[in-house]
């Protein structure tokens, strides 16, 4: 069985188109979206309508929930707050859009895996209790904090997005005495395909990267993941796409083209 994962689209319809063409080529048996359909780029209406029409199982991302007004951002994240406010205003003119975002589930579970935007260990059962602090990045400090819960977690796989950097975290020790040194991180460079052969005794936390950016590892390409259950392998994909149309559209937006994070993450590639 082939299971395909992608997320963090962030209004980038051109990257989404490239990813969907890749989906057609792979022809997976199951498809999940890892959230953040909107946010960052000022074109959330485009990607939201497209994803609604496709009907893939989709989890809520922090940007989806911030645009929906469920919680506010960290005070220091001024660029992200501006992008969220812009998209919130944009989507408020489209009936049902905000409700769609707020009704996305926080997770999907299978016997062998869980699908979340970031971490199953930082999500609470009720959405009204979720805050931006539920979506910290997976750095060494966060890994150390999650280690005990991950060791005891019954699922072999965690599939998530959020960090915008593709990687496979392998926990090779499942005892109560697991250490950070028991985690091996598999990261691609700029290759189109990066396959990780799996160990039957390890647990894996797969970070899919981002379809639409910002691309935090400086590789301008959409990212996705394929889990092949028959071969027991994980493949991280880089899907390169022409960036000229996106950069042109962004250059015409008088407000968002001046948001520093967007200038640095997209227009710097001109």
mmCIF file of N, CA and C in Angstrom, residues 31-33 51-58:
data_model
loop_
_atom_site.group_PDB
_atom_site.id
_atom_site.type_symbol
_atom_site.label_atom_id
_atom_site.label_comp_id
_atom_site.label_asym_id
_atom_site.label_seq_id
_atom_site.Cartn_x
_atom_site.Cartn_y
_atom_site.Cartn_z
ATOM 1 N N UNK A 31 -4.174 9.350 0.650
ATOM 2 C CA UNK A 31 -3.534 10.665 0.655
ATOM 3 C C UNK A 31 -3.968 11.430 1.902
ATOM 4 N N UNK A 32 -2.989 12.031 2.579
ATOM 5 C CA UNK A 32 -3.266 12.905 3.713
ATOM 6 C C UNK A 32 -2.646 14.276 3.468
ATOM 7 N N UNK A 33 -3.361 15.323 3.883
ATOM 8 C CA UNK A 33 -2.780 16.669 3.937
ATOM 9 C C UNK A 33 -2.485 17.001 5.393
ATOM 10 N N UNK A 51 -8.227 22.604 -2.275
ATOM 11 C CA UNK A 51 -8.192 21.486 -1.335
ATOM 12 C C UNK A 51 -9.601 21.047 -0.932
ATOM 13 N N UNK A 52 -10.509 21.995 -0.802
ATOM 14 C CA UNK A 52 -11.891 21.630 -0.496
ATOM 15 C C UNK A 52 -12.470 20.737 -1.589
ATOM 16 N N UNK A 53 -12.145 21.047 -2.833
ATOM 17 C CA UNK A 53 -12.690 20.280 -3.952
ATOM 18 C C UNK A 53 -12.115 18.871 -4.018
ATOM 19 N N UNK A 54 -10.902 18.683 -3.492
ATOM 20 C CA UNK A 54 -10.239 17.380 -3.577
ATOM 21 C C UNK A 54 -10.707 16.406 -2.498
ATOM 22 N N UNK A 55 -11.051 16.935 -1.337
ATOM 23 C CA UNK A 55 -11.611 16.089 -0.289
ATOM 24 C C UNK A 55 -10.638 15.150 0.396
ATOM 25 N N UNK A 56 -9.340 15.464 0.373
ATOM 26 C CA UNK A 56 -8.364 14.627 1.078
ATOM 27 C C UNK A 56 -8.555 14.756 2.592
ATOM 28 N N UNK A 57 -8.233 13.697 3.319
ATOM 29 C CA UNK A 57 -8.196 13.803 4.778
ATOM 30 C C UNK A 57 -7.134 14.834 5.161
ATOM 31 N N UNK A 58 -7.544 15.869 5.882
ATOM 32 C CA UNK A 58 -6.672 17.007 6.174
ATOM 33 C C UNK A 58 -6.753 17.362 7.644
#
